[in-house]
XYZ file of C-alpha atoms in Angstrom:
632
model
C -12.335 -8.576 -3.759
C -12.446 -7.255 -7.311
C -11.372 -3.867 -8.524
C -11.842 -2.139 -11.883
C -8.861 -2.487 -14.191
C -8.167 -0.272 -17.168
C -8.460 -2.176 -20.428
C -5.056 -1.716 -22.047
C -6.461 -2.143 -25.577
C -9.090 0.535 -25.139
C -7.084 2.927 -23.003
C -5.424 5.718 -24.925
C -3.712 8.709 -23.447
C -1.884 11.725 -24.758
C 1.237 12.745 -22.890
C 2.590 16.263 -23.005
C 5.977 16.451 -21.323
C 7.968 19.563 -20.674
C 11.343 19.473 -18.966
C 12.822 22.718 -17.712
C 16.490 22.950 -18.661
C 17.667 24.970 -15.678
C 19.834 24.437 -12.652
C 18.054 23.076 -9.561
C 16.676 25.610 -7.118
C 16.710 25.189 -3.335
C 14.352 22.586 -1.887
C 11.964 25.167 -0.443
C 11.181 26.550 -3.911
C 7.778 25.066 -4.757
C 4.732 25.697 -6.892
C 1.006 26.053 -6.493
C -1.049 25.101 -9.523
C -4.800 25.351 -10.006
C -7.007 24.692 -12.993
C -9.164 27.780 -12.959
C -12.651 27.036 -14.257
C -15.220 29.074 -16.139
C -12.844 31.994 -16.728
C -13.968 34.532 -19.334
C -11.896 34.840 -22.471
C -11.451 38.591 -22.162
C -9.603 38.136 -18.852
C -7.443 35.226 -19.982
C -6.396 36.148 -23.486
C -6.696 33.836 -26.494
C -9.665 31.485 -26.917
C -7.513 28.715 -28.336
C -8.617 25.416 -26.791
C -6.227 22.629 -25.846
C -6.734 19.376 -27.684
C -5.329 15.901 -27.372
C -4.220 15.862 -31.022
C -1.388 18.374 -30.672
C 1.657 18.509 -28.447
C 2.452 21.776 -26.719
C 5.409 22.804 -24.633
C 5.229 25.045 -21.589
C 8.416 26.597 -20.285
C 8.291 26.422 -16.474
C 10.855 28.399 -14.558
C 11.207 26.105 -11.524
C 10.420 22.512 -10.521
C 6.827 21.585 -9.611
C 6.847 19.343 -6.551
C 3.309 18.226 -5.613
C -0.406 18.256 -6.239
C -3.584 19.497 -4.621
C -7.081 20.127 -5.905
C -9.887 22.488 -4.823
C -13.626 22.870 -5.560
C -14.512 24.675 -8.781
C -10.898 24.369 -9.970
C -8.462 21.727 -10.888
C -5.281 22.669 -9.171
C -1.821 21.357 -8.537
C -0.247 22.645 -5.375
C 2.190 21.837 -2.585
C 3.084 23.388 0.730
C 5.409 21.977 3.346
C 2.541 19.721 4.446
C 1.502 18.697 0.899
C -2.181 19.567 1.289
C -4.713 17.621 -0.782
C -8.429 18.469 -1.212
C -11.324 17.312 -3.390
C -11.871 17.843 -7.107
C -15.421 18.216 -8.502
C -16.119 18.319 -12.244
C -15.626 21.584 -14.105
C -17.242 23.318 -17.093
C -15.692 23.681 -20.530
C -12.407 25.499 -21.100
C -10.976 24.741 -17.667
C -7.593 26.373 -17.287
C -4.500 25.936 -15.185
C -3.488 28.446 -12.508
C 0.067 28.177 -11.183
C 1.434 29.821 -8.068
C 5.129 30.273 -8.830
C 7.316 30.740 -5.745
C 10.121 32.190 -7.827
C 13.519 32.133 -6.173
C 12.042 31.885 -2.685
C 12.594 35.561 -1.884
C 11.384 37.363 -5.008
C 9.718 36.931 -8.394
C 6.597 35.207 -6.984
C 3.840 35.118 -9.611
C 0.368 33.749 -10.278
C 0.339 32.270 -13.786
C -2.549 31.049 -15.947
C -2.048 28.310 -18.540
C -4.398 27.298 -21.324
C -3.343 23.904 -22.577
C 0.402 24.247 -22.114
C 0.619 27.895 -23.189
C 1.100 30.705 -20.672
C -1.819 33.134 -20.979
C -1.387 35.696 -18.179
C 0.553 36.213 -14.968
C 0.203 38.409 -11.878
C 2.827 39.321 -9.308
C 2.386 37.897 -5.803
C 3.454 39.876 -2.747
C 4.753 36.921 -0.742
C 5.412 33.185 -0.908
C 2.139 31.243 -1.381
C 1.490 28.363 1.026
C -1.953 27.405 -0.278
C -4.168 27.961 -3.297
C -7.894 27.258 -3.767
C -10.697 28.474 -6.029
C -14.188 29.159 -4.691
C -17.418 31.026 -5.434
C -17.863 33.918 -3.034
C -21.206 35.317 -4.269
C -24.258 34.569 -6.432
C -23.481 37.164 -9.104
C -23.695 36.301 -12.781
C -21.673 35.176 -14.623
C -20.584 32.478 -12.161
C -16.873 33.214 -12.037
C -14.849 31.685 -9.199
C -12.304 33.623 -7.194
C -8.780 32.528 -6.347
C -7.628 32.538 -2.715
C -3.873 32.473 -2.168
C -2.657 31.806 1.385
C 0.657 33.422 2.212
C 2.033 33.734 5.730
C -0.748 35.179 7.929
C -2.616 36.608 4.912
C -5.124 35.396 2.340
C -5.090 37.272 -0.963
C -8.330 36.980 -2.948
C -8.266 37.495 -6.736
C -11.304 37.954 -8.988
C -10.731 37.816 -12.728
C -7.046 37.541 -11.787
C -7.066 41.015 -10.237
C -6.451 41.737 -6.533
C -9.807 41.915 -4.788
C -9.405 41.480 -1.016
C -6.783 40.815 1.634
C -7.636 38.956 4.844
C -5.307 38.929 7.847
C -5.420 36.308 10.566
C -6.215 37.711 14.010
C -3.048 38.289 16.063
C -2.227 36.019 18.973
C -1.930 37.094 22.569
C 1.388 38.760 23.404
C 3.330 37.943 26.540
C 2.510 40.632 29.105
C 6.083 40.849 30.389
C 7.483 41.338 26.891
C 4.899 43.995 26.116
C 5.715 45.838 29.345
C 9.463 45.726 28.628
C 9.025 47.211 25.176
C 6.712 49.863 26.557
C 9.500 50.937 28.881
C 11.949 50.931 25.952
C 9.547 53.147 23.978
C 9.597 55.662 26.826
C 13.425 55.405 27.160
C 13.117 54.006 30.690
C 15.393 51.028 30.000
C 18.727 50.624 28.204
C 19.485 47.934 25.573
C 21.568 45.775 27.934
C 18.784 45.647 30.519
C 16.353 44.849 27.694
C 18.605 41.964 26.692
C 18.542 40.493 30.178
C 14.745 40.521 30.279
C 14.157 39.268 26.739
C 15.899 35.933 26.853
C 15.424 33.375 24.076
C 14.132 35.735 21.359
C 15.676 37.081 18.151
C 16.995 40.172 19.921
C 19.716 38.083 21.620
C 21.234 37.029 18.291
C 22.341 40.590 17.545
C 25.819 41.865 18.149
C 26.147 44.294 21.104
C 26.917 47.212 18.792
C 23.710 46.541 16.784
C 21.340 46.327 19.739
C 20.856 50.062 20.192
C 19.941 50.632 16.540
C 17.530 47.663 16.683
C 15.796 49.093 19.759
C 15.506 52.550 18.207
C 14.019 51.058 15.047
C 11.344 48.884 16.677
C 10.478 50.522 19.957
C 7.835 52.760 18.358
C 6.067 49.834 16.650
C 3.210 47.967 18.373
C 3.913 44.496 19.750
C 2.248 41.759 17.684
C 2.375 37.983 17.639
C 1.276 36.573 14.291
C 0.724 32.967 13.160
C 0.995 31.545 9.626
C -1.247 29.373 7.460
C -0.273 25.713 6.957
C -3.197 24.376 4.886
C -6.330 25.687 3.201
C -9.586 24.249 1.846
C -13.164 25.163 0.962
C -16.545 24.268 2.493
C -19.958 24.784 0.883
C -22.029 27.386 2.725
C -25.598 26.095 2.479
C -25.970 24.369 -0.908
C -24.259 21.346 -2.448
C -24.225 22.640 -6.043
C -20.931 22.759 -7.878
C -21.101 26.540 -8.251
C -22.541 27.191 -4.779
C -21.022 29.754 -2.421
C -18.159 28.274 -0.392
C -16.444 29.213 2.857
C -12.690 29.194 3.294
C -11.280 26.731 5.844
C -7.703 27.389 6.936
C -5.330 25.643 9.317
C -2.692 27.641 11.181
C 0.654 27.020 12.853
C -0.778 27.743 16.313
C -2.937 24.552 16.130
C -6.200 26.233 15.135
C -8.692 25.988 12.273
C -10.763 28.956 11.074
C -13.915 28.951 8.930
C -14.302 32.272 7.069
C -17.445 33.821 5.631
C -17.047 34.101 1.815
C -18.625 37.563 1.524
C -17.636 39.552 4.619
C -14.512 37.452 5.372
C -15.353 37.284 9.054
C -14.550 34.286 11.233
C -17.620 32.040 11.443
C -16.023 29.372 13.613
C -12.728 28.689 15.342
C -11.388 25.291 16.440
C -8.361 24.374 18.547
C -6.462 21.158 17.824
C -3.912 19.180 19.866
C -1.268 19.713 17.155
C -0.504 21.751 14.054
C -2.612 20.665 11.036
C -0.660 19.432 8.020
C -3.343 18.002 5.681
C -7.032 18.780 5.569
C -10.084 17.392 3.771
C -13.465 19.141 3.999
C -16.878 17.820 2.973
C -20.499 18.826 3.570
C -22.204 22.199 4.125
C -21.500 24.655 6.916
C -25.163 25.458 7.663
C -26.294 21.811 7.495
C -23.742 19.112 8.312
C -20.062 18.785 7.524
C -16.877 16.937 8.432
C -13.346 18.259 8.548
C -10.647 15.574 8.482
C -7.302 16.907 9.685
C -3.949 15.099 9.706
C -1.658 16.745 12.247
C 2.075 16.738 12.817
C 1.765 14.582 15.940
C 0.888 11.551 13.781
C -2.855 11.635 14.494
C -5.913 12.266 12.324
C -8.824 14.183 13.868
C -12.348 14.175 12.441
C -14.370 17.257 13.379
C -18.146 17.450 12.966
C -20.892 20.037 13.376
C -22.001 19.117 16.902
C -21.310 20.565 20.343
C -19.918 24.036 19.805
C -20.093 23.720 16.013
C -17.052 21.519 15.500
C -15.137 20.257 18.484
C -16.136 17.169 20.441
C -14.308 15.944 23.521
C -14.550 12.880 25.690
C -15.449 13.648 29.258
C -12.041 12.390 30.405
C -9.862 13.287 27.415
C -8.606 16.369 25.611
C -8.684 14.665 22.197
C -11.556 15.029 19.720
C -14.146 12.283 19.810
C -12.954 10.722 16.568
C -9.167 10.341 16.574
C -7.093 7.983 14.412
C -3.632 7.281 15.825
C -1.163 6.348 13.084
C 1.974 4.260 13.486
C 3.984 6.929 11.629
C 3.529 10.466 10.319
C 1.128 11.126 7.461
C 2.437 12.249 4.067
C -0.912 12.371 2.258
C -4.644 12.332 2.946
C -7.499 11.544 0.518
C -11.193 10.933 1.191
C -12.882 8.292 -0.995
C -16.649 8.202 -0.452
C -17.054 7.703 3.310
C -13.595 6.265 3.910
C -10.232 7.901 4.520
C -7.051 6.824 2.735
C -3.836 8.058 4.337
C -0.250 7.493 3.249
C 2.465 7.199 5.887
C 6.234 7.532 6.014
C 6.625 3.758 6.506
C 5.762 3.194 2.809
C 2.245 2.096 3.710
C -1.247 3.064 2.617
C -4.025 2.741 5.218
C -7.784 2.741 4.723
C -9.976 3.819 7.655
C -13.608 4.601 8.332
C -14.800 8.012 9.496
C -14.863 6.719 13.071
C -11.241 5.590 12.984
C -11.632 1.844 12.377
C -8.824 0.482 10.212
C -10.105 -1.367 7.142
C -6.957 -2.410 5.318
C -3.232 -1.743 4.882
C -1.204 -1.901 1.667
C 2.598 -1.939 1.539
C 4.217 0.090 -1.234
C 7.506 -0.532 -3.069
C 8.832 2.996 -2.409
C 8.233 6.118 -0.339
C 5.150 8.238 -1.005
C 5.814 11.644 -2.557
C 2.273 12.848 -3.285
C -1.335 11.635 -3.317
C -4.474 12.629 -5.207
C -8.048 11.539 -5.883
C -9.232 10.201 -9.237
C -12.985 10.854 -9.405
C -14.495 9.952 -12.791
C -18.117 10.778 -11.968
C -19.508 10.027 -15.413
C -18.312 6.432 -14.992
C -18.856 6.229 -11.238
C -15.198 5.323 -10.743
C -13.091 6.533 -7.814
C -9.493 5.640 -7.041
C -6.475 6.977 -5.164
C -3.421 8.112 -7.128
C -0.127 7.662 -5.284
C 3.112 9.138 -6.630
C 6.145 7.167 -5.439
C 9.834 7.952 -5.207
C 10.666 5.247 -7.796
C 9.120 7.297 -10.649
C 5.834 5.397 -10.611
C 2.213 6.387 -10.038
C 0.060 3.646 -8.529
C -3.717 3.674 -8.834
C -5.582 2.001 -5.963
C -9.259 1.257 -5.512
C -9.595 0.272 -1.878
C -6.548 -1.941 -1.294
C -6.482 -3.272 -4.869
C -3.792 -2.068 -7.266
C -5.638 -1.136 -10.472
C -2.919 0.358 -12.657
C 0.724 1.523 -12.662
C 1.951 4.539 -14.646
C 5.714 4.731 -15.202
C 7.233 8.186 -15.723
C 10.633 9.580 -16.660
C 11.102 11.368 -13.337
C 9.731 11.373 -9.804
C 6.168 12.720 -9.729
C 5.861 15.497 -7.141
C 2.289 16.630 -7.812
C -0.786 15.036 -9.288
C -4.482 15.758 -9.920
C -7.289 14.333 -12.059
C -10.358 16.031 -13.523
C -11.696 18.114 -16.398
C -9.171 20.211 -18.292
C -10.081 22.004 -21.489
C -12.653 19.863 -23.268
C -11.485 16.583 -21.751
C -13.363 15.113 -18.783
C -10.604 12.709 -17.787
C -7.285 14.558 -17.649
C -4.387 13.616 -15.407
C -1.940 16.459 -14.709
C 1.407 15.632 -13.113
C 4.577 17.570 -12.431
C 8.017 16.068 -12.024
C 10.916 16.762 -9.717
C 12.991 18.174 -12.565
C 10.353 20.722 -13.599
C 8.442 18.719 -16.210
C 4.695 18.925 -16.827
C 2.901 15.716 -17.891
C -0.704 15.719 -19.126
C -2.382 12.383 -19.809
C -5.861 12.316 -21.336
C -8.134 9.326 -20.831
C -9.996 8.262 -23.955
C -13.700 9.035 -23.700
C -14.620 5.510 -24.851
C -12.299 3.813 -22.372
C -13.762 0.733 -20.692
C -13.135 -0.195 -17.078
C -12.948 -3.985 -16.838
C -13.576 -5.905 -13.648
C -10.462 -7.931 -12.898
C -9.223 -9.652 -9.801
C -6.019 -7.844 -8.820
C -5.666 -9.249 -5.304
C -2.844 -11.739 -4.722
C -3.857 -15.253 -3.848
C -5.750 -18.137 -5.474
C -7.156 -17.742 -9.007
C -10.702 -16.618 -9.642
C -11.752 -20.077 -10.825
C -11.102 -21.447 -7.367
C -13.868 -19.304 -5.905
C -16.439 -20.295 -8.555
C -19.215 -22.429 -7.098
C -19.360 -26.003 -8.343
C -22.466 -27.353 -10.033
C -23.393 -29.713 -7.192
C -26.325 -32.030 -8.031
C -29.438 -32.025 -5.940
C -29.627 -34.192 -2.851
C -30.959 -37.669 -3.570
C -33.303 -39.700 -1.343
C -30.437 -42.047 -0.461
C -28.287 -39.121 0.664
C -31.108 -37.758 2.818
C -31.728 -41.190 4.375
C -28.046 -41.674 5.166
C -27.863 -38.206 6.698
C -30.825 -38.936 8.922
C -29.315 -42.277 9.964
C -26.009 -40.605 10.861
C -27.803 -37.994 12.939
C -29.866 -40.573 14.828
C -27.029 -43.081 15.407
C -24.054 -40.727 15.636
C -22.793 -42.053 19.005
C -23.080 -45.729 18.063
C -21.387 -45.175 14.689
C -18.533 -43.303 16.302
C -17.991 -46.061 18.870
C -18.023 -48.742 16.170
C -15.488 -46.783 14.120
C -13.192 -46.363 17.117
C -13.443 -50.080 17.951
C -12.515 -51.095 14.389
C -9.628 -48.634 14.413
C -8.255 -50.059 17.678
C -8.535 -53.600 16.288
C -6.663 -52.609 13.139
C -3.857 -51.084 15.175
C -3.654 -54.180 17.391
C -3.500 -56.525 14.395
C -0.745 -54.456 12.766
C 1.268 -54.369 15.992
C 0.976 -58.147 16.464
C 2.087 -58.807 12.892
C 5.076 -56.505 13.311
C 6.154 -58.159 16.555
C 5.794 -61.588 14.983
C 7.929 -60.531 12.037
C 10.627 -59.223 14.368
C 10.599 -62.346 16.519
C 10.724 -64.621 13.485
C 13.394 -62.507 11.765
C 11.195 -62.218 8.697
C 12.355 -58.701 7.867
C 15.274 -57.684 5.612
C 16.892 -55.897 8.567
C 18.203 -57.683 11.635
C 16.647 -56.777 14.969
C 19.530 -58.302 16.905
C 21.623 -55.779 18.787
C 24.717 -58.005 18.557
C 24.512 -58.614 14.795
C 22.888 -55.579 13.094
C 22.621 -56.483 9.403
C 20.835 -55.146 6.328
C 20.218 -56.964 3.042
C 18.604 -56.191 -0.317
C 18.277 -58.302 -3.463
C 18.392 -57.532 -7.206
C 17.109 -59.893 -9.951
C 18.480 -59.414 -13.485
C 17.481 -61.169 -16.708
C 14.474 -62.124 -18.820
C 14.599 -65.860 -18.256
C 14.858 -68.696 -18.098
C 18.237 -67.808 -16.526
C 18.271 -65.071 -13.882
C 21.128 -63.515 -11.975
C 20.343 -62.967 -8.293
C 22.569 -60.476 -6.441
C 22.401 -60.102 -2.660
C 23.911 -56.992 -1.021
C 24.714 -57.492 2.657
C 25.924 -54.705 4.947
C 26.985 -54.590 8.587
C 25.264 -51.540 10.126
C 27.108 -51.566 13.460
C 29.508 -48.777 14.355
C 32.713 -50.683 15.066
C 31.889 -54.356 15.583
C 32.519 -56.805 12.690
C 30.233 -59.762 11.946
C 31.582 -63.282 11.450
C 30.512 -66.932 11.149
C 27.614 -66.057 8.855
C 26.005 -68.069 6.066
C 23.263 -67.669 3.469
C 20.705 -70.331 2.597
C 17.859 -70.364 0.059
C 14.397 -71.950 0.224
C 12.551 -72.458 -3.076
C 10.364 -74.888 -5.057
C 12.751 -77.413 -6.601
C 10.201 -78.312 -9.298
C 10.155 -74.700 -10.512
C 13.674 -73.353 -9.894
C 17.208 -74.611 -9.758
C 20.055 -72.663 -8.110
C 23.639 -73.149 -9.119
C 24.748 -72.466 -5.527
C 22.165 -72.651 -2.759
C 24.457 -72.171 0.234
C 27.162 -69.556 0.870
C 29.570 -68.960 3.698
C 29.996 -65.224 4.260
C 33.419 -63.873 5.182
C 33.964 -61.373 7.966
C 31.775 -58.280 7.434
C 33.478 -54.969 8.155
C 31.054 -52.252 9.403
C 29.875 -49.832 6.722
C 30.953 -51.857 3.646
C 28.616 -53.443 1.116
C 29.275 -57.116 0.217
C 27.618 -58.379 -2.996
C 26.960 -62.126 -3.359
C 25.878 -63.490 -6.752
C 24.146 -66.695 -7.803
C 22.250 -67.906 -10.887
C 18.664 -69.153 -10.916
C 17.242 -71.411 -13.668
C 13.504 -71.564 -14.306
C 12.454 -75.176 -15.055
C 8.818 -74.543 -16.006
C 7.422 -73.481 -19.368
C 3.924 -72.691 -18.063
C 4.613 -68.975 -17.427
C 4.370 -69.128 -13.653
C 6.616 -67.731 -10.909
C 7.132 -68.187 -7.196
C 8.903 -66.698 -4.192
C 12.475 -67.487 -3.212
C 13.265 -67.004 0.471
C 16.749 -65.970 1.581
C 17.931 -66.669 5.142
C 21.003 -65.145 6.776
C 22.198 -67.629 9.406
C 24.807 -67.577 12.117
C 26.632 -70.672 13.209
C 25.397 -71.777 16.621
C 21.920 -70.145 16.353
C 18.738 -71.928 15.379
C 16.806 -68.866 14.203
C 17.922 -66.817 11.187
C 19.244 -63.299 11.721
C 17.100 -61.910 8.904
C 14.869 -63.133 6.098
C 14.137 -61.761 2.622
C 11.300 -62.759 0.259
C 12.202 -62.360 -3.425
C 9.311 -62.289 -5.920
C 10.769 -63.837 -9.067
C 9.571 -62.511 -12.448
C 7.828 -64.703 -15.021
C 10.273 -66.340 -17.422
C 9.922 -65.200 -21.034
C 11.807 -68.138 -22.622
C 12.482 -71.856 -22.339
C 15.664 -73.518 -21.257
C 17.802 -74.851 -24.124
C 18.741 -78.524 -23.886
């Protein structure tokens, strides 16, 4: 499979890096960043536009850990579940909105950046756990609102001013606990009796001397059980336009998902899940058809659709939603690419699945996944998944193919791609140490098709230019089809005959001792010959070895058979001394070539044993052609 590859010669990018020179804050201190689109200049400050020709520095107070993007904004955000949502294109002068968590207990702010310069900031009342931008009405000008999720509340800002506060509905309170506190309110029960009845709650952690003051402080307050928000997203109401009205979709700690009306902020739909949602991706329109993909803390992904009670579908014999993807490990990121789902897991793997849960592919990564984001370059029709790894690299995948690798100075903790300022292709990343990196893709960049999959080269898959079938080929094919059985039988018969002939020749050679190795169990011998010289004189060396384990060989002799008109041997008969097992015994003799006609012949060597008529072994030596004449 082929995947688009960035052409290195035509790919230019501008990198703006800011590193905060401050001591590290606790791990729970995180940021929420959003590129706020279509903001009016009078509410943001200066109209100075960011360009790729200048380098700016933004002083960030705390590290920025991860990325997340929302409709009508480009945003960088992380909660404990590292939520990731979609990023549509934005109009000119897109700006960056940052949710600063401060020290974790105070100094929480909502900051707006233009380029890398801080434009405005607003104080937040509590720690933000989610941040999205959405259009809540049809009023002109089309200015999006910012929704900040914090605890059980959603704070809505318009023109960066507080506009509305939504509170999640309280959960049901235990009847026994409510009755006990009612008695405490009426002074019908003492603190020690209250302690005995309220086991396992925060009241038991108090010292005995502090219990009475705690009861007096809280007994007049109503009993409430409140959940918190874990992830947030947006869903178009009834139109698919970029600036259409959108509903808020929120996931809560008590394993529920709410869909809120954008104008009245009432609950349009409520869904219960088997586990607490950690990541959420929303697509479609609420009044038409939509899908909500939720990755939960139990290691499963649930796909909810608008059928059967608006969202939730069950099997007749199961309590799970109809479409459930069971992962081998917990999810650390979720991105939707077209109609497929790409999920990163804690086992350093990246999985691709269909909407119905069928696994398409799996890619193994060199390091753990820190954050994930979607790269959607709509003007080029290019979509890819950006994966930030713990080894300070950002990998770009299209399906299972690795398209590009971006190396950074620090671990990337958040990432998003989209329009920022006047640039359509901007990549915004934050680092673990508090740095902000902005890379701008050149508008004339070319995406080349290259084969990035491991395996054989591309040329191997190119079809050969095979000539057309000739009449002879067609006739032979027809003959093979008509006489297939007879041809197979004839082939098998010839093969059996060949094997029989080879076996007979081998047995004959063994029985006649015509091989250079002895087949006798009593006298196991091995011999090889070496011929040296150009002629007419040759030196013939025979190497004889006893291959037995511990039995010596004796009473042996060597004799030669040759054409006396062609060759003359100085010594044609040798008596061999006792052969010790394992040692090599060289025997030399000289051969004279008597012919000047440039011909050669074979000299046969026989190893004999006194008292036996047949030789122990035989060697055939092919003599080379003599290159000179004998001197008289």
